[in-house]
GROMACS .gro file of C-alpha atoms in nm:
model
  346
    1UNK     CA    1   3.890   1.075  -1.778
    2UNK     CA    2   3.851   1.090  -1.423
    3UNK     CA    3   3.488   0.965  -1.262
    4UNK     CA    4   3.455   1.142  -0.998
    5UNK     CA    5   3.569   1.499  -1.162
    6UNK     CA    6   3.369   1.458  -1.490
    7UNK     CA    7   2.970   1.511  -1.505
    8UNK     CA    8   2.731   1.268  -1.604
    9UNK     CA    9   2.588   1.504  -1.903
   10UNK     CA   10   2.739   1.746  -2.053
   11UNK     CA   11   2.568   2.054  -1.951
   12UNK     CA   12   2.395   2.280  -2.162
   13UNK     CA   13   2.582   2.593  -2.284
   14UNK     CA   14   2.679   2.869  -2.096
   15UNK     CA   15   2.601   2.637  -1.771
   16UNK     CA   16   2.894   2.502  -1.546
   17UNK     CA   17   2.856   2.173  -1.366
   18UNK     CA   18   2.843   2.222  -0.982
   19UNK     CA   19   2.973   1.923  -0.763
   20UNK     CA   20   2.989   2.137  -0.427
   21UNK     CA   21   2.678   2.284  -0.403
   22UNK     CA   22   2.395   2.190  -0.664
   23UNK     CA   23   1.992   2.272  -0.673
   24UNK     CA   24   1.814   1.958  -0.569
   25UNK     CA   25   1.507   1.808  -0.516
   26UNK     CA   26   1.620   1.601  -0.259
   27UNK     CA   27   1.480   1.737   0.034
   28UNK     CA   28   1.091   1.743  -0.177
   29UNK     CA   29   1.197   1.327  -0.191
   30UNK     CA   30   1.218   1.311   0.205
   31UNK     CA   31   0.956   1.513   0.258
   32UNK     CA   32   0.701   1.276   0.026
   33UNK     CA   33   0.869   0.996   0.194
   34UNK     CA   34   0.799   1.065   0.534
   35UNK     CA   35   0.438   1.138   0.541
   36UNK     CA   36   0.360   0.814   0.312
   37UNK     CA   37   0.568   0.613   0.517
   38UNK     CA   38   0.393   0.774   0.846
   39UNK     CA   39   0.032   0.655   0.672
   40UNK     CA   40   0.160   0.366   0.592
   41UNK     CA   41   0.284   0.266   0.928
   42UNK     CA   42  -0.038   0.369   1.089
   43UNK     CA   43  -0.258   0.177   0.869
   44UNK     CA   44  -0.026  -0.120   0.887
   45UNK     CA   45  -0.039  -0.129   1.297
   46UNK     CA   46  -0.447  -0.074   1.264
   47UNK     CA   47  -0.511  -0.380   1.113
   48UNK     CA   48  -0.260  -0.623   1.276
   49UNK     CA   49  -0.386  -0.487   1.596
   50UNK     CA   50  -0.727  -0.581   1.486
   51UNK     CA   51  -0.664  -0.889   1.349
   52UNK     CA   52  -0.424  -1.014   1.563
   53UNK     CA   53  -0.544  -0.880   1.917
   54UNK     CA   54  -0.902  -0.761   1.870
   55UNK     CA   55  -1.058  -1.052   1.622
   56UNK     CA   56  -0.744  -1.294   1.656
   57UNK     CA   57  -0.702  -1.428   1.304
   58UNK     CA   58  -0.410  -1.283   1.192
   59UNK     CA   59  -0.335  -1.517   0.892
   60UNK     CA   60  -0.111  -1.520   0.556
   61UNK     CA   61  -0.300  -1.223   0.461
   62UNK     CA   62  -0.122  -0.967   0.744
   63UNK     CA   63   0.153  -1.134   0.632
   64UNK     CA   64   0.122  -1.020   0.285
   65UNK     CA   65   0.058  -0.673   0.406
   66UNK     CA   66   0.346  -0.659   0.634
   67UNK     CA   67   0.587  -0.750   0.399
   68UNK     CA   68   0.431  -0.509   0.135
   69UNK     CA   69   0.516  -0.243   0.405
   70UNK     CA   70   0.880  -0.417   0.467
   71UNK     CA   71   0.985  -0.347   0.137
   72UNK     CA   72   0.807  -0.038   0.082
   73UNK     CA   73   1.047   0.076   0.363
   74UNK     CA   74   1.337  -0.097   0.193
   75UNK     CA   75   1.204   0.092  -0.133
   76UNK     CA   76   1.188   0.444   0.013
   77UNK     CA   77   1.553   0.401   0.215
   78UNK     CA   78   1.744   0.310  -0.120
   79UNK     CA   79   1.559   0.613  -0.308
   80UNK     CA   80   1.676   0.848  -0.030
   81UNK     CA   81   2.026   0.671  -0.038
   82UNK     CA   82   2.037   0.721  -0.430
   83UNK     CA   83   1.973   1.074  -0.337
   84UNK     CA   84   2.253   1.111  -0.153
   85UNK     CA   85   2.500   1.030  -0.453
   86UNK     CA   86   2.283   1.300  -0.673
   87UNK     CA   87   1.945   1.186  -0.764
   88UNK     CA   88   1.730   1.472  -0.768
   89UNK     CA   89   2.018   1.698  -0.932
   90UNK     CA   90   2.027   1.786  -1.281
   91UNK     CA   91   2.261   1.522  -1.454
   92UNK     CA   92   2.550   1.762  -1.492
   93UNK     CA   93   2.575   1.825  -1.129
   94UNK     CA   94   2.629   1.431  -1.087
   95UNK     CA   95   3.023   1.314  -1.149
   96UNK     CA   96   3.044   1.000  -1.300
   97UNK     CA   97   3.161   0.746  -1.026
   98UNK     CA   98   2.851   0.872  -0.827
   99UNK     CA   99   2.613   0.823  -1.166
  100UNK     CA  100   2.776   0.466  -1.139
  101UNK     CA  101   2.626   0.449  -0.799
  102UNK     CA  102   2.295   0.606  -0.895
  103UNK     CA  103   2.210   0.331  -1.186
  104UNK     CA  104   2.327   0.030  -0.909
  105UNK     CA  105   2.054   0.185  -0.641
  106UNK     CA  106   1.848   0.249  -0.893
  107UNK     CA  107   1.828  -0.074  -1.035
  108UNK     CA  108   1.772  -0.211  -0.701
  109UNK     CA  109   1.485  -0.044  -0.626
  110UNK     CA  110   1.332  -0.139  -0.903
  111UNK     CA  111   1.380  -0.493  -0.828
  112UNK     CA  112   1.224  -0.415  -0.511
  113UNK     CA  113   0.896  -0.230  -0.663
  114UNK     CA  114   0.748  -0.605  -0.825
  115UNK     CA  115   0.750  -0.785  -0.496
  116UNK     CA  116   0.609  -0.462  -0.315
  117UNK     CA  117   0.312  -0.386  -0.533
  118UNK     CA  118   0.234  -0.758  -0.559
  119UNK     CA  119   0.208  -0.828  -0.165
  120UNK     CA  120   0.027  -0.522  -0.164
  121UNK     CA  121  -0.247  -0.622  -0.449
  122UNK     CA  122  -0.221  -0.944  -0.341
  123UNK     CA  123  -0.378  -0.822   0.000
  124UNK     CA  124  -0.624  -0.584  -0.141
  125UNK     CA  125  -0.750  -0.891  -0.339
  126UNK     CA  126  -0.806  -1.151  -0.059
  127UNK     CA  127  -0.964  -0.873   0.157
  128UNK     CA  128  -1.241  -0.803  -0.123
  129UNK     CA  129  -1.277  -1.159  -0.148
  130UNK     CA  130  -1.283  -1.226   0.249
  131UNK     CA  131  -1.545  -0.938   0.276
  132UNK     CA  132  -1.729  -0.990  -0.001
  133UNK     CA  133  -1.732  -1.370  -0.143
  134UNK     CA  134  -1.601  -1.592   0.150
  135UNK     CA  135  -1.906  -1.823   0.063
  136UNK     CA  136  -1.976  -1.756  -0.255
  137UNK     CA  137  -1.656  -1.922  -0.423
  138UNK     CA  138  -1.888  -2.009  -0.784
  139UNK     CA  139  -1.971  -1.625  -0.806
  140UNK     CA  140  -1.789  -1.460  -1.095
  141UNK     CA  141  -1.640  -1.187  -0.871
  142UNK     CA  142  -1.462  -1.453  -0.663
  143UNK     CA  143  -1.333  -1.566  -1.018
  144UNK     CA  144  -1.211  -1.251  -1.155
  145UNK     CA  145  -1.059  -1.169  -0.774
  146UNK     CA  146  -0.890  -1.492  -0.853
  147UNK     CA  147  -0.774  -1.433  -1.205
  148UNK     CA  148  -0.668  -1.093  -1.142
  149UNK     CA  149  -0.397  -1.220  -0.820
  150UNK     CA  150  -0.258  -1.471  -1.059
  151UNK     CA  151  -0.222  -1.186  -1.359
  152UNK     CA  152  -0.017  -0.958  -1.101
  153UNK     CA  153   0.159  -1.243  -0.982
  154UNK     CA  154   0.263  -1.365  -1.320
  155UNK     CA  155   0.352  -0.984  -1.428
  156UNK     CA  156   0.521  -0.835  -1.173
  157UNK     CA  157   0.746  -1.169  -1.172
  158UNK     CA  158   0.792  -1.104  -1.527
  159UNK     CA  159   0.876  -0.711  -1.426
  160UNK     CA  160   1.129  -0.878  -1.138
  161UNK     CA  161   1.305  -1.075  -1.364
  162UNK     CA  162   1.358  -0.814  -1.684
  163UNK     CA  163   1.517  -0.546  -1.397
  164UNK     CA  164   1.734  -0.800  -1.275
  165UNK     CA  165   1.889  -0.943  -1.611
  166UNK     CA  166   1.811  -0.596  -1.772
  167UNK     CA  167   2.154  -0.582  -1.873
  168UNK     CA  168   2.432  -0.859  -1.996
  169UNK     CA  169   2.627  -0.879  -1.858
  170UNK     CA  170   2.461  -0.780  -1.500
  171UNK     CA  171   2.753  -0.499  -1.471
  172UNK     CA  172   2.668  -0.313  -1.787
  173UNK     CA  173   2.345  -0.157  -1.579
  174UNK     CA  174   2.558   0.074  -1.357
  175UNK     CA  175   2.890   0.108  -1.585
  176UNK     CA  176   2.741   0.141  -1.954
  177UNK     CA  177   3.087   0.140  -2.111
  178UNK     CA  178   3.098  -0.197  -2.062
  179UNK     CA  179   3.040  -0.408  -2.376
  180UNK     CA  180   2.698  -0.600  -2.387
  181UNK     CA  181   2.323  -0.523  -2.472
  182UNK     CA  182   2.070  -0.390  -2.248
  183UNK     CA  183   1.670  -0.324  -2.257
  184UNK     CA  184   1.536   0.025  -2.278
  185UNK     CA  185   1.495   0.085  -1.912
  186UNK     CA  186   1.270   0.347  -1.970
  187UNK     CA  187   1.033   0.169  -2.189
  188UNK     CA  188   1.017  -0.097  -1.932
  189UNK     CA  189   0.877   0.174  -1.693
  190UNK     CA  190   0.698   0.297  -1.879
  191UNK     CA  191   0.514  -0.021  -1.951
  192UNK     CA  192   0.506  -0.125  -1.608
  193UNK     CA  193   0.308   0.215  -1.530
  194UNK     CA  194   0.053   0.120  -1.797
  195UNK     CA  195  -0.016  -0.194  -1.661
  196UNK     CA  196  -0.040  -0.039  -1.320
  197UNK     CA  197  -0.305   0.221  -1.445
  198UNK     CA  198  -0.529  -0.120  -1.538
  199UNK     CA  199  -0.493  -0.280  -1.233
  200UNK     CA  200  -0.565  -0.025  -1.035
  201UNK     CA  201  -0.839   0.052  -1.199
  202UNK     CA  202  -0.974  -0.338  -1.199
  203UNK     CA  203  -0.909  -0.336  -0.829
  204UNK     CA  204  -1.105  -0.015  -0.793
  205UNK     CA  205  -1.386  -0.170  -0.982
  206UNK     CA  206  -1.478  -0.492  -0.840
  207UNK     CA  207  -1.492  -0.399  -0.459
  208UNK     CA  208  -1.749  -0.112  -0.573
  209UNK     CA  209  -1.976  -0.332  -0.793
  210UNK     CA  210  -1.950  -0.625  -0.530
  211UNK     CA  211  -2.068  -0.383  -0.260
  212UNK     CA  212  -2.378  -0.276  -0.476
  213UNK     CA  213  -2.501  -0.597  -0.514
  214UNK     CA  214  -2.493  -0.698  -0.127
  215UNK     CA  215  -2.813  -0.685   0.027
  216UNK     CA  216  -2.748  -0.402   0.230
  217UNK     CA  217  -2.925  -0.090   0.347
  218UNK     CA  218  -2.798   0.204   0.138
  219UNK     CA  219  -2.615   0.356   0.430
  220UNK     CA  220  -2.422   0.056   0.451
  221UNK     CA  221  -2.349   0.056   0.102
  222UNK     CA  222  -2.227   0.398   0.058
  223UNK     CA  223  -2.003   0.333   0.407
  224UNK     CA  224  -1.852   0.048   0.238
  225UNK     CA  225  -1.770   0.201  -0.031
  226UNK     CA  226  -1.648   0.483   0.123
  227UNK     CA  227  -1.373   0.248   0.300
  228UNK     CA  228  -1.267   0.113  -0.090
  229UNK     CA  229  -1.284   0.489  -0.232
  230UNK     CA  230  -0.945   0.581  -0.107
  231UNK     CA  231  -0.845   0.304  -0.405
  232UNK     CA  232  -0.955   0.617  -0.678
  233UNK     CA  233  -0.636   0.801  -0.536
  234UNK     CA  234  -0.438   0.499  -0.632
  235UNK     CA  235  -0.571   0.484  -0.977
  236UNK     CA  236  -0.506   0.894  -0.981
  237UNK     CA  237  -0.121   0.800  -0.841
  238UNK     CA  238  -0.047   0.550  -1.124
  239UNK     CA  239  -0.203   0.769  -1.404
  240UNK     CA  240   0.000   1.100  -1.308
  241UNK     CA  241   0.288   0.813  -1.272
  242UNK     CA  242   0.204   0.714  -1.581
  243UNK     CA  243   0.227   1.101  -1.715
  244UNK     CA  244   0.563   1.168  -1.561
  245UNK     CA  245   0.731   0.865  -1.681
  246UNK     CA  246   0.606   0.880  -2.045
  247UNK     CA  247   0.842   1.258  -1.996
  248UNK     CA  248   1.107   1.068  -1.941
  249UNK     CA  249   1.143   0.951  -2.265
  250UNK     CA  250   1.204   1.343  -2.368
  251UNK     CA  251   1.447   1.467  -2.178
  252UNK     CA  252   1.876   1.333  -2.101
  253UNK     CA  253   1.822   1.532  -1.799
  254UNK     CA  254   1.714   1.195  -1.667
  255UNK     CA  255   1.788   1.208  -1.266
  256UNK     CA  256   1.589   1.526  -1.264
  257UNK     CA  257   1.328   1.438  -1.426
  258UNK     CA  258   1.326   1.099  -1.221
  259UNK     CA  259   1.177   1.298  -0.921
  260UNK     CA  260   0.855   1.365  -0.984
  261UNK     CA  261   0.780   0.997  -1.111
  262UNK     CA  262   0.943   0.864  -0.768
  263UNK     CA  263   0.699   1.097  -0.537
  264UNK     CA  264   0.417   0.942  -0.722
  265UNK     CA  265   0.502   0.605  -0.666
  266UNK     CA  266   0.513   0.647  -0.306
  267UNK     CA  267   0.160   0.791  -0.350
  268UNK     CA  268   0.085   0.437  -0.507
  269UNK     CA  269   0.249   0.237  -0.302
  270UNK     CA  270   0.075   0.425   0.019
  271UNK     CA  271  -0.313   0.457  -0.127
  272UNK     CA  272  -0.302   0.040  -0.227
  273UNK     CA  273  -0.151  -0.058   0.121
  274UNK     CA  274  -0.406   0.138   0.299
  275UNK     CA  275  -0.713   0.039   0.092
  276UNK     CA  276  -0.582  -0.345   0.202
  277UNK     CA  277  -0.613  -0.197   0.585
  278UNK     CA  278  -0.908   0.056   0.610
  279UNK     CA  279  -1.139  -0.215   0.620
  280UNK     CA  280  -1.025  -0.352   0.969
  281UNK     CA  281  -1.029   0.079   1.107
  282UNK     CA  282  -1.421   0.082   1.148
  283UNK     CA  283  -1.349  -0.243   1.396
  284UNK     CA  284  -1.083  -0.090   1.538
  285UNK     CA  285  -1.295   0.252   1.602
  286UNK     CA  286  -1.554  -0.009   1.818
  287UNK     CA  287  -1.327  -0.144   1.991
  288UNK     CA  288  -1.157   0.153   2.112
  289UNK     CA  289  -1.525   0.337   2.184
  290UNK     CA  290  -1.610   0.047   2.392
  291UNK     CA  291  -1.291  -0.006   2.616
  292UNK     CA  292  -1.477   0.274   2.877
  293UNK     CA  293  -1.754   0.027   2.970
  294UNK     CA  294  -2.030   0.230   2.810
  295UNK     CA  295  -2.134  -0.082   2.558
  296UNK     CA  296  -2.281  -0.376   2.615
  297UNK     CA  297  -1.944  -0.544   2.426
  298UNK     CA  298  -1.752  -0.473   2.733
  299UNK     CA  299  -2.016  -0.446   3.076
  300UNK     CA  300  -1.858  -0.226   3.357
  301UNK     CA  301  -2.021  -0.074   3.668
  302UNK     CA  302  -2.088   0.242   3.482
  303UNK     CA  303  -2.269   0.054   3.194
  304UNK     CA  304  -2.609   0.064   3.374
  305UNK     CA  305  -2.699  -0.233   3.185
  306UNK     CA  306  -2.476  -0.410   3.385
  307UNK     CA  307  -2.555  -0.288   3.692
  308UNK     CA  308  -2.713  -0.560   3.924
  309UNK     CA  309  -3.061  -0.440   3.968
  310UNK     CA  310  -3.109  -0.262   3.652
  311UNK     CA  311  -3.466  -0.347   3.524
  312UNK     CA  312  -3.387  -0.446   3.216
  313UNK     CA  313  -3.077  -0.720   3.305
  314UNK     CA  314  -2.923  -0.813   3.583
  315UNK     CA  315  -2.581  -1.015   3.544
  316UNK     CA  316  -2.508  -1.285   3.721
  317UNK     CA  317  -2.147  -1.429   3.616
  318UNK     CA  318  -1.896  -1.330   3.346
  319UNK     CA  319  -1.708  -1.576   3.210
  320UNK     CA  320  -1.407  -1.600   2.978
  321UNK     CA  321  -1.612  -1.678   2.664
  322UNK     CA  322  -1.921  -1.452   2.721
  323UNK     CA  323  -2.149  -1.416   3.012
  324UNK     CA  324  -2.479  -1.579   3.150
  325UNK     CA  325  -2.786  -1.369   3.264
  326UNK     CA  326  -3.117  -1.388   3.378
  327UNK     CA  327  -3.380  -1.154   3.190
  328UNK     CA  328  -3.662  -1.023   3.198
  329UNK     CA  329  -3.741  -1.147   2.808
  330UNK     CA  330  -3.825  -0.778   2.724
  331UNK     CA  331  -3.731  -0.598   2.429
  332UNK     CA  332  -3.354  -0.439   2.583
  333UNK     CA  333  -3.281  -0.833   2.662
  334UNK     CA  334  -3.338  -0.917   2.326
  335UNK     CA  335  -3.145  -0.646   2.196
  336UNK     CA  336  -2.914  -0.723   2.391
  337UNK     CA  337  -2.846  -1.107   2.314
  338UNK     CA  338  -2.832  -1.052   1.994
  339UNK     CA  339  -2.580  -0.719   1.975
  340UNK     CA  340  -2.384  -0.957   2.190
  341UNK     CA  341  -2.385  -1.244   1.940
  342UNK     CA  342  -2.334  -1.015   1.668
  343UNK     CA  343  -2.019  -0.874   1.794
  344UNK     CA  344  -1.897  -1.243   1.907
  345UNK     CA  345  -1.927  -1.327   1.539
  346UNK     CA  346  -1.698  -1.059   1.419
   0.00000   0.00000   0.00000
């Protein structure tokens, strides 16, 4: 038998494998793949510009986030590779020595996915907590916040580990003639999507109810929320995930049917990384407004509350840490102080 002249599946009848010039889905794949990779890099820049320029406390946290977004890119490049050598064809359109290459790609990604998803979750988490409970560390939010990062840890290890020794030996993965024993791949996907599906949701669930029991205006409540919302398009990702990959345990036609489960996972990759960096856009958004000197947050000489003279303030000195004025103690002082304070507290 010759690999690279024999397909994958045998086709089914009256079809002839095609090698030169096959119908693929390939080009749907880099299409998915470059706007979620596009969001993902703007959301990603948004909040380590924020939090390492605008507030300065970039911490372990970015970190998480950035490597979430590392091997999300790592993730997406070795899908498109696999592409290359077929995926995205129907199986019989796929020689053998290029299947080969397809279930060693394949089997890297999904090594990839754990570590991905975790940093990501893991980020998510700490945010809520950060936003939500940084004092409060006896509340049982900041518990379950808690409980839930060392669950995803402890899974998506587990996940790691069962892609990497899914096969022994190691080699039997990409060349299944060789003798040995392997786990149902497919099952394991499928379980991994179910597990998803619940920790999405839990994610989704705890920002929400933490935010309704802040005392907050109801304004700020619903804007909140709005910022953790995008999280119901990850839980709507990993449940059509969820759908797609349960069809995979129907059909031989298996790189085909592959597709549709990939584009989905990009989804879910892209809605949890930004939900771990809308948060830091509204700060972002103020910062931005107020680089033209129209705010108090940054005086200019067309801020006419900064104008020497103005009857409200006049400014005597600006200094590297803030400035010191002399007031009239009316109302626009007042105001004034304490925007000022506010905004040196963020």
């Amino acid at each position: 038998m010759d690999p690279n002249n024999t397909p994958s599946l045998a086709p089914p009848p009256g079809i002839e494998p095609n090698f030169s010039n096959p119908v693929t889905l390939q080009s749907k794949v880099i299409a998915v793949a470059a706007v979620t990779l596009f969001l993902c890099t703007v959301g990603i820049s948004a909040r380590i510009y924020t939090r390492a320029i605008i507030l300065k406390q970039f911490d372990h946290t970015d970190c998480s986030v950035l490597l979430a977004g590392a091997l999300f890119t790592a993730f997406m490049a070795l899908t498109i590779v696999t592409g290359q050598h077929g995926q995205g064809r129907h199986q019989w359109d796929i020689t053998v020595a290029n299947g080969s290459k397809i279930l060693r790609y394949s089997n890297i990604s999904q090594v990839i996915y754990s570590p991905t998803m975790f940093f990501a979750k893991y980020a998510v988490l700490r945010q809520i907590e950060l936003i939500f409970l940084k004092h409060r560390p006896r509340h049982v939010a900041y518990k379950v916040i808690w409980a839930l990062i060392w669950a995803n840890l402890v899974f998506y290890t587990a996940m790691m580990i069962s892609f990497i020794l899914g096969c022994v030996p190691r080699d039997k993965i990409w060349h299944p003639q060789v003798p040995g024993r392997c786990i149902n791949n497919t099952l394991a996907l499928l379980f991994t999507s179910t597990i998803n599906v619940i920790s999405d949701l839990t994610i989704l669930i705890v920002p929400l109810a933490g935010v309704w029991t802040l005392q907050l205006p109801s304004t700020k409540k619903l804007g909140a929320m709005a910022i953790f919302a995008v999280g119901i398009f990850a839980v709507v990702s990993s449940i059509v995930r969820l759908y797609y990959t349960a069809k995979l345990t129907q059909t031989r036609d298996y790189s085909w049917a592959i597709v549709p489960t990939t584009c989905w996972v990009f989804a879910e990759f892209t809605t949890v990384i930004l939900v771990a960096c809308f948060p830091s856009f509204p700060r972002l958004f103020a910062h931005l407004r107020n680089r033209d000197g129209e705010s108090p947050y940054c005086p200019s000489h067309n801020n006419p509350i900064a104008r020497e003279g103005s009857h409200t303030i006049q400014l005597q000195r600006i200094e590297s840490k803030g400035f010191s004025s002399t007031a009239d103690l009316g109302v626009h002082a007042a105001s004034f102080e304490r925007t000022f304070t506010e905004s040196s507290n963020d």
